[in-house]
Amino acid sequence: MENKTEIAFFDLETTFPTPPGQGRAILEFGAILVCPQKLEELRSYSTLVRPSNPKLISSLSARCNGITPEAVVLAPSFADIADTVYDILHGRIWAGHNIDRFDCVLIREAFAEIGRTAPEPQGTIDTLALLTQRFGSRAGDMKMASLATYFRLGNQTHRSLDDVRMNIEVLKHCATVLFLESSLPDTFPENHWVHPDEVSLPSIRALHDPFFRGSLKLFYEGAILQLCCPRLRIRFE
């Protein structure tokens, strides 16, 4: 395998499995090649992808991210972009949020579907697993949207290239915090619990997250509020 030094951060947008249990089809592929020494962007690529099953296009509902049936039907198929995707990914370290369980699996399935050999990585960096292990749960569920909110990086757009850039920024922010905490432990103590008596109610707000099963997320002074109390019940009035 050719040894390529750049890290390939990538992200996929897909159809929702309907009914549950059905596979997903790739709607968008986005990747950024990054210098591992400086974490600077070297090259980027993104494209919408037309699913091979026309029913998936006709049943595609309008999304908050702007991926519409009209745009998808005019997009290239995965077979059309396979050479480019292979060139970007093969022989490089793959990086992304939850890629081990999601994006890597779908990329290999997409190549198998068109009868092509899938690209192989030097290794993978799953930032969900990495940051959960090293950064703890201080950003709540550690999803990309939660991490972006924690660092006040704006809203996740759920477009591939935007999400990749956000992923890189989140990684930089986490690395900086961990570096300061390990280098200056007396000045930058690690994440700690706040006693309930220290919480000011006016500083708590609830935010509806349309991409997380319609749930409400609680925030305290801009950070996700993590509640740890047995048999706690919350009533919204």
GROMACS .gro file of N, CA and C in nm, residues 14 134 208 236:
model
   12
   14THR      N    1  -2.646   1.066   0.453
   14THR     CA    2  -2.716   0.950   0.399
   14THR      C    3  -2.867   0.964   0.411
  134ARG      N    4  -1.058   1.062   2.602
  134ARG     CA    5  -0.962   1.159   2.652
  134ARG      C    6  -1.026   1.286   2.708
  208HIS      N    7  -3.418   2.288   2.164
  208HIS     CA    8  -3.467   2.174   2.087
  208HIS      C    9  -3.367   2.139   1.978
  236PHE      N   10  -4.114   2.036   3.301
  236PHE     CA   11  -4.107   2.164   3.232
  236PHE      C   12  -4.244   2.231   3.240
   0.00000   0.00000   0.00000
